[in-house]
mmCIF file of C-alpha atoms in Angstrom:
data_model
loop_
_atom_site.group_PDB
_atom_site.id
_atom_site.type_symbol
_atom_site.label_atom_id
_atom_site.label_comp_id
_atom_site.label_asym_id
_atom_site.label_seq_id
_atom_site.Cartn_x
_atom_site.Cartn_y
_atom_site.Cartn_z
ATOM 1 C CA MET O 172 107.045 50.671 14.089
ATOM 2 C CA LYS O 173 105.571 52.632 11.702
ATOM 3 C CA PHE O 174 105.245 56.291 12.881
ATOM 4 C CA LEU O 175 102.375 57.719 12.410
ATOM 5 C CA ASP O 176 101.757 61.500 11.196
ATOM 6 C CA VAL O 177 99.210 63.434 13.455
ATOM 7 C CA PRO O 178 99.441 67.113 13.055
ATOM 8 C CA GLU O 179 97.735 67.503 16.538
ATOM 9 C CA PHE O 180 100.532 65.622 18.094
ATOM 10 C CA ASP O 181 102.770 67.864 16.294
ATOM 11 C CA SER O 182 101.160 71.343 16.734
ATOM 12 C CA PHE O 183 100.740 70.151 20.507
ATOM 13 C CA CYS O 184 104.534 69.674 20.822
ATOM 14 C CA HIS O 185 105.559 72.690 19.005
ATOM 15 C CA ARG O 186 103.354 74.986 21.220
ATOM 16 C CA PHE O 187 103.857 73.559 24.664
ATOM 17 C CA LEU O 188 107.044 70.473 24.848
ATOM 18 C CA ALA O 189 109.364 72.516 23.205
ATOM 19 C CA GLN O 190 111.487 74.787 26.024
ATOM 20 C CA CYS O 191 107.878 76.040 26.630
ATOM 21 C CA ASP O 192 108.427 78.568 29.942
ATOM 22 C CA LEU O 193 106.716 78.479 32.953
ATOM 23 C CA GLY O 194 108.297 80.861 34.804
ATOM 24 C CA ASP O 195 110.933 79.438 36.952
ATOM 25 C CA ARG O 196 111.123 76.239 34.607
ATOM 26 C CA ILE O 197 111.070 74.714 31.618
ATOM 27 C CA LEU O 198 109.142 72.127 29.776
ATOM 28 C CA ASN O 199 110.468 69.751 27.171
ATOM 29 C CA GLY O 200 108.731 66.914 26.481
ATOM 30 C CA THR O 201 107.580 64.707 23.006
ATOM 31 C CA LEU O 202 104.005 63.114 22.212
ATOM 32 C CA GLN O 203 103.902 60.642 19.359
ATOM 33 C CA ALA O 204 101.951 57.889 17.635
ATOM 34 C CA TYR O 205 103.222 54.869 15.947
ATOM 35 C CA SER O 206 101.679 51.585 14.544
ATOM 36 C CA CYS O 207 102.557 48.371 15.803
ATOM 37 C CA LYS O 208 103.355 46.973 12.678
ATOM 38 C CA LEU O 209 107.221 45.360 13.037
ATOM 39 C CA VAL O 210 109.064 46.354 10.055
ATOM 40 C CA GLY O 211 112.921 46.746 9.003
ATOM 41 C CA GLU O 212 115.016 46.972 12.613
ATOM 42 C CA ASP O 213 111.723 45.985 14.612
ATOM 43 C CA LYS O 214 112.251 42.392 12.920
ATOM 44 C CA ARG O 215 115.392 41.960 13.640
ATOM 45 C CA LEU O 216 115.000 42.931 16.682
ATOM 46 C CA SER O 217 111.898 40.986 17.555
ATOM 47 C CA ARG O 218 114.282 38.134 16.289
ATOM 48 C CA GLU O 219 117.611 38.853 19.022
ATOM 49 C CA ILE O 220 114.740 39.421 21.913
ATOM 50 C CA GLU O 221 113.205 35.334 20.799
ATOM 51 C CA GLN O 222 116.692 34.167 21.013
ATOM 52 C CA LYS O 223 117.536 35.792 24.107
ATOM 53 C CA MET O 224 114.386 34.240 25.813
ATOM 54 C CA LYS O 225 115.061 31.175 24.837
ATOM 55 C CA GLU O 226 118.737 30.729 26.163
ATOM 56 C CA GLU O 227 117.243 32.372 29.169
ATOM 57 C CA GLY O 228 114.856 30.010 29.555
ATOM 58 C CA SER O 229 117.653 26.816 29.145
ATOM 59 C CA THR O 230 120.046 28.066 31.580
ATOM 60 C CA HIS O 231 117.981 30.945 33.446
ATOM 61 C CA VAL O 232 120.906 32.981 33.608
ATOM 62 C CA SER O 233 121.722 35.462 31.167
ATOM 63 C CA ALA O 234 125.709 36.432 29.855
ATOM 64 C CA LEU O 235 123.693 39.436 28.002
ATOM 65 C CA SER O 236 121.379 40.747 30.960
ATOM 66 C CA PRO O 237 121.063 39.925 34.640
ATOM 67 C CA LYS O 238 117.819 42.078 34.432
ATOM 68 C CA ILE O 239 116.174 39.361 32.380
ATOM 69 C CA SER O 240 113.662 37.475 34.479
ATOM 70 C CA PRO O 241 113.281 33.331 34.009
ATOM 71 C CA LEU O 242 111.309 32.319 31.156
ATOM 72 C CA GLY O 243 107.906 31.464 32.817
ATOM 73 C CA HIS O 244 107.948 33.837 34.865
ATOM 74 C CA SER O 245 105.979 37.236 35.447
ATOM 75 C CA SER O 246 106.924 40.540 34.279
ATOM 76 C CA PRO O 247 105.600 44.092 34.532
ATOM 77 C CA LEU O 248 104.543 43.142 30.937
ATOM 78 C CA GLY O 249 103.061 39.655 31.516
ATOM 79 C CA PRO O 250 104.865 36.129 31.446
ATOM 80 C CA LEU O 251 107.413 35.738 29.473
ATOM 81 C CA ASP O 252 106.885 32.531 27.880
ATOM 82 C CA LYS O 253 103.598 33.996 26.013
ATOM 83 C CA SER O 254 104.689 35.300 22.389
ATOM 84 C CA SER O 255 102.383 38.526 23.546
ATOM 85 C CA THR O 256 104.245 39.657 26.248
ATOM 86 C CA ARG O 257 107.598 39.501 23.908
ATOM 87 C CA LYS O 258 105.804 41.354 21.002
ATOM 88 C CA LEU O 259 105.048 44.059 23.992
ATOM 89 C CA LEU O 260 108.506 44.328 24.606
ATOM 90 C CA VAL O 261 109.663 44.361 21.335
ATOM 91 C CA ASN O 262 106.815 47.149 20.089
ATOM 92 C CA LEU O 263 108.148 49.234 23.463
ATOM 93 C CA ILE O 264 111.501 48.924 23.231
ATOM 94 C CA SER O 265 111.113 50.329 19.071
ATOM 95 C CA THR O 266 108.914 52.798 19.997
ATOM 96 C CA MET O 267 111.790 54.432 22.447
ATOM 97 C CA ASN O 268 114.566 53.835 19.505
ATOM 98 C CA SER O 269 112.504 55.099 17.053
ATOM 99 C CA THR O 270 111.445 58.249 19.034
ATOM 100 C CA PHE O 271 115.338 58.993 20.316
ATOM 101 C CA PRO O 272 117.032 57.716 17.402
ATOM 102 C CA ASP O 273 120.373 58.277 18.988
ATOM 103 C CA TYR O 274 120.301 55.936 21.826
ATOM 104 C CA ASP O 275 120.016 52.489 21.949
ATOM 105 C CA PHE O 276 117.655 50.887 23.851
ATOM 106 C CA SER O 277 117.853 47.367 22.449
ATOM 107 C CA GLU O 278 118.914 45.666 25.943
ATOM 108 C CA ILE O 279 115.857 46.932 27.585
ATOM 109 C CA ARG O 280 114.255 43.999 29.100
ATOM 110 C CA PRO O 281 110.573 43.766 30.701
ATOM 111 C CA ASP O 282 111.603 44.147 34.599
ATOM 112 C CA ASP O 283 112.823 48.061 33.184
ATOM 113 C CA PHE O 284 108.853 48.838 32.808
ATOM 114 C CA GLU O 285 106.461 49.433 35.184
ATOM 115 C CA HIS O 286 102.631 48.234 34.221
ATOM 116 C CA GLN O 287 100.351 51.176 35.493
ATOM 117 C CA THR O 288 97.038 49.909 36.521
ATOM 118 C CA LEU O 289 95.232 53.194 37.503
ATOM 119 C CA HIS O 290 94.631 55.232 34.458
ATOM 120 C CA SER O 291 93.174 57.784 36.397
ATOM 121 C CA ALA O 292 96.603 58.406 38.724
ATOM 122 C CA VAL O 293 98.079 58.577 34.952
ATOM 123 C CA VAL O 294 95.493 61.352 34.387
ATOM 124 C CA ASN O 295 95.535 63.266 37.137
ATOM 125 C CA SER O 296 99.788 63.413 36.717
ATOM 126 C CA ILE O 297 99.488 64.087 33.292
ATOM 127 C CA ASN O 298 97.353 67.106 34.536
ATOM 128 C CA SER O 299 98.410 68.250 37.933
ATOM 129 C CA MET O 300 102.557 68.419 36.364
ATOM 130 C CA MET O 301 102.111 69.444 33.103
ATOM 131 C CA LEU O 302 98.460 70.883 31.998
ATOM 132 C CA LEU O 303 98.050 72.678 34.682
ATOM 133 C CA PRO O 304 100.338 74.543 34.969
ATOM 134 C CA LEU O 305 100.221 75.008 30.983
ATOM 135 C CA GLU O 306 96.539 75.996 31.803
ATOM 136 C CA LYS O 307 97.490 78.979 33.690
ATOM 137 C CA LYS O 308 97.947 81.331 30.216
ATOM 138 C CA HIS O 309 95.646 78.558 27.783
ATOM 139 C CA PRO O 310 92.427 77.488 29.153
ATOM 140 C CA ALA O 311 90.805 74.850 28.772
ATOM 141 C CA LEU O 312 93.725 72.747 27.409
ATOM 142 C CA ARG O 313 93.102 69.648 29.615
ATOM 143 C CA MET O 314 89.710 69.433 27.674
ATOM 144 C CA ARG O 315 91.339 69.767 24.293
ATOM 145 C CA PHE O 316 94.191 67.644 25.299
ATOM 146 C CA TRP O 317 92.387 64.836 25.940
ATOM 147 C CA LYS O 318 90.063 64.905 23.448
ATOM 148 C CA MET O 319 92.949 65.267 20.867
ATOM 149 C CA LEU O 320 94.564 62.112 22.349
ATOM 150 C CA ASN O 321 90.835 60.237 22.429
ATOM 151 C CA GLN O 322 90.585 60.581 18.639
ATOM 152 C CA VAL O 323 94.312 59.072 18.204
ATOM 153 C CA ILE O 324 93.819 56.407 20.503
ATOM 154 C CA ASP O 325 91.135 54.689 23.003
ATOM 155 C CA PHE O 326 93.272 55.668 26.318
ATOM 156 C CA ASP O 327 90.186 54.433 28.086
ATOM 157 C CA GLN O 328 90.880 50.572 26.890
ATOM 158 C CA SER O 329 94.462 51.089 26.694
ATOM 159 C CA GLU O 330 97.044 49.154 28.428
ATOM 160 C CA ILE O 331 99.617 51.956 29.908
ATOM 161 C CA TYR O 332 103.310 51.167 31.003
ATOM 162 C CA SER O 333 106.208 53.298 31.846
ATOM 163 C CA PHE O 334 109.880 53.009 31.550
ATOM 164 C CA LEU O 335 111.892 52.531 35.267
ATOM 165 C CA ALA O 336 114.903 54.804 33.903
ATOM 166 C CA ASP O 337 118.466 55.427 35.616
ATOM 167 C CA THR O 338 118.000 58.940 37.503
ATOM 168 C CA ASP O 339 121.168 60.229 35.589
ATOM 169 C CA SER O 340 119.534 58.934 32.189
ATOM 170 C CA ASP O 341 120.457 61.635 30.139
ATOM 171 C CA VAL O 342 116.919 61.251 28.253
ATOM 172 C CA PHE O 343 114.474 60.331 31.382
ATOM 173 C CA GLY O 344 116.084 61.934 34.439
ATOM 174 C CA ALA O 345 119.176 63.919 34.254
ATOM 175 C CA GLY O 346 119.137 67.184 36.203
ATOM 176 C CA LYS O 347 115.349 67.081 35.749
ATOM 177 C CA LEU O 348 112.864 68.441 38.922
ATOM 178 C CA TRP O 349 110.819 65.962 37.454
ATOM 179 C CA SER O 350 109.691 63.899 34.350
ATOM 180 C CA PHE O 351 107.102 61.232 33.012
ATOM 181 C CA ASN O 352 107.128 59.010 30.667
ATOM 182 C CA TYR O 353 103.894 57.000 29.238
ATOM 183 C CA PHE O 354 102.962 54.847 26.814
ATOM 184 C CA MET O 355 99.180 53.943 26.170
ATOM 185 C CA TYR O 356 99.118 50.312 23.982
ATOM 186 C CA ASN O 357 95.956 49.773 22.422
ATOM 187 C CA LYS O 358 95.972 45.977 21.522
ATOM 188 C CA LYS O 359 92.618 46.217 19.731
ATOM 189 C CA GLN O 360 93.615 49.453 17.517
ATOM 190 C CA LYS O 361 97.217 47.976 17.407
ATOM 191 C CA LYS O 362 98.434 51.667 18.426
ATOM 192 C CA ILE O 363 101.251 52.896 21.092
ATOM 193 C CA VAL O 364 101.020 56.889 21.917
ATOM 194 C CA PHE O 365 104.294 57.699 23.572
ATOM 195 C CA LEU O 366 104.093 61.079 26.199
ATOM 196 C CA MET O 367 107.221 62.159 27.989
ATOM 197 C CA ALA O 368 107.504 65.413 29.518
ATOM 198 C CA SER O 369 109.829 67.097 31.992
ATOM 199 C CA ALA O 370 110.579 70.276 33.664
ATOM 200 C CA GLN O 371 113.885 71.890 33.571
ATOM 201 C CA SER O 372 115.061 74.777 36.778
ATOM 202 C CA LYS O 373 115.604 77.860 34.416
ATOM 203 C CA LEU O 374 118.676 77.876 37.156
ATOM 204 C CA HIS O 375 119.991 74.714 35.871
ATOM 205 C CA PRO O 376 119.342 74.944 31.954
ATOM 206 C CA LEU O 377 120.206 71.161 30.020
ATOM 207 C CA PRO O 378 122.915 70.976 27.072
ATOM 208 C CA MET O 379 121.488 71.276 24.152
ATOM 209 C CA SER O 380 122.152 67.335 23.736
ATOM 210 C CA GLN O 381 119.827 66.658 26.565
ATOM 211 C CA GLN O 382 116.803 69.051 25.276
ATOM 212 C CA SER O 383 113.741 67.962 23.389
ATOM 213 C CA ARG O 384 113.710 67.314 20.050
ATOM 214 C CA GLY O 385 111.126 70.033 19.196
ATOM 215 C CA ASP O 386 112.190 72.864 17.628
ATOM 216 C CA GLY O 387 111.565 75.973 20.160
ATOM 217 C CA SER O 388 112.900 78.274 18.085
ATOM 218 C CA ASP O 389 110.224 79.864 17.615
ATOM 219 C CA GLN O 390 108.861 79.489 21.396
ATOM 220 C CA ASP O 391 108.604 82.965 22.210
ATOM 221 C CA ASP O 392 106.771 83.956 18.901
ATOM 222 C CA ASP O 393 104.473 81.219 19.421
ATOM 223 C CA ASP O 394 103.853 81.810 22.897
ATOM 224 C CA ASP O 395 102.654 85.204 22.038
ATOM 225 C CA ARG O 396 100.098 84.244 19.508
ATOM 226 C CA ASP O 397 98.544 81.537 21.847
ATOM 227 C CA ASP O 398 97.562 83.479 24.827
ATOM 228 C CA ASP O 399 94.360 83.133 23.877
ATOM 229 C CA ILE O 400 93.444 79.867 22.143
ATOM 230 C CA SER O 401 90.497 80.146 19.839
ATOM 231 C CA ASP O 402 87.718 77.743 20.007
ATOM 232 C CA SER O 403 85.822 79.220 16.783
ATOM 233 C CA ASN O 404 87.795 77.322 13.893
ATOM 234 C CA GLY O 405 87.389 74.121 12.376
ATOM 235 C CA SER O 406 86.882 70.852 13.840
ATOM 236 C CA GLY O 407 89.058 68.024 15.768
ATOM 237 C CA GLY O 408 90.098 64.848 13.839
ATOM 238 C CA SER O 409 93.704 63.550 13.287
ATOM 239 C CA GLY O 410 95.363 63.120 9.780
ATOM 240 C CA SER O 411 94.595 66.886 8.384
ATOM 241 C CA GLY O 412 95.396 70.318 8.634
ATOM 242 C CA SER O 413 98.122 72.760 9.468
ATOM 243 C CA ARG O 414 100.172 73.963 12.474
ATOM 244 C CA ASN O 415 97.413 75.529 14.042
ATOM 245 C CA ASP O 416 95.464 72.062 14.275
ATOM 246 C CA PHE O 417 95.487 71.724 17.603
ATOM 247 C CA ASP O 418 93.468 74.571 18.035
ATOM 248 C CA SER O 419 90.335 72.966 15.740
ATOM 249 C CA PHE O 420 89.417 71.127 18.582
ATOM 250 C CA THR O 421 86.100 72.767 19.965
ATOM 251 C CA LEU O 422 84.590 72.402 23.212
ATOM 252 C CA ASP O 423 80.900 71.576 21.946
ATOM 253 C CA ALA O 424 81.342 67.780 23.069
ATOM 254 C CA PRO O 425 84.791 67.034 24.653
ATOM 255 C CA TYR O 426 85.737 63.965 25.895
ATOM 256 C CA ASP O 427 85.316 63.928 29.520
ATOM 257 C CA PRO O 428 85.178 60.879 31.668
ATOM 258 C CA ALA O 429 84.843 61.450 34.997
ATOM 259 C CA HIS O 430 88.673 60.712 36.294
ATOM 260 C CA THR O 431 90.134 63.385 33.702
ATOM 261 C CA ILE O 432 89.810 66.294 35.582
ATOM 262 C CA PRO O 433 90.918 66.114 39.137
ATOM 263 C CA GLN O 434 88.233 66.873 41.722
ATOM 264 C CA GLN O 435 90.187 69.843 43.460
ATOM 265 C CA ASN O 436 90.211 72.181 40.650
ATOM 266 C CA ASN O 437 92.359 75.238 40.562
ATOM 267 C CA SER O 438 90.538 78.393 41.502
ATOM 268 C CA ASN O 439 92.151 80.289 38.756
ATOM 269 C CA ASN O 440 90.547 77.984 35.923
ATOM 270 C CA ASN O 441 87.140 78.224 37.213
ATOM 271 C CA ASN O 442 86.906 81.936 36.159
ATOM 272 C CA ASN O 443 87.879 80.771 32.680
ATOM 273 C CA ASN O 444 85.146 82.092 30.088
ATOM 274 C CA ASN O 445 84.152 78.215 28.668
ATOM 275 C CA THR O 446 80.942 77.247 27.294
ATOM 276 C CA SER O 447 77.916 76.734 29.603
ATOM 277 C CA SER O 448 78.811 72.840 28.211
ATOM 278 C CA THR O 449 82.530 73.266 29.525
ATOM 279 C CA ASP O 450 81.763 74.127 33.232
ATOM 280 C CA SER O 451 79.118 71.365 33.300
ATOM 281 C CA ASN O 452 82.087 68.423 31.973
ATOM 282 C CA ASN O 453 84.199 69.825 34.680
ATOM 283 C CA LYS O 454 81.760 69.668 37.684
ATOM 284 C CA SER O 455 81.197 65.856 36.833
#
């Protein structure tokens, strides 16, 4: 997988997903984009998975992983006798290995994933668990987030998967109040966007080894600077700008499919000083 440098993603992670203070809890996470081009270790991983699938097809039993489904059977990623399914598995594993280089996910199998067939459920999960709490201090954050995301990947035309981690997993579950992870895979664009977020109680802080890779050392200063997100500077677009690139997304023509904003809008958010076009989009 080739990592895609998206300054807006970096800015969002630095501000909101690196030890972000939400009062009684701390928010951590990551948001990264990759092109689906096999390089280096990915090619080796692809050969290993192909070999394992061939062995499974002939024996129906895998000595390496009992979770492997028989070749030809369906899985959350699709039929295992299809090369496209095996390629997708390689892409998902490579994404996790690249995002979390201290861990090895090479033994993950297709049945360890879940296909999220309802985009609206994914949107509502991201909105309610991550964006709405942040929006209490940062007005119109949801609109900015979805517009930013869709300039990198076509969300509506993407297939979405989640990794079903054990609850005691260091990366995805252990000690967290909640966590979610979504792989947004767009076959046409040959891209994957990976979003993971989790909340940890302040009463039980995570050890440093389990915290987000994002640099949260300046988070308090960032929160002070970000109390008011300016709408006046720049225009959106990935691939250019500075640490403040997330601010460049204006609300003049935001991406706002009907399902991106939950029907039960938070009453506190209705009083934000948004533009008239934003208000009309939220009501839609």
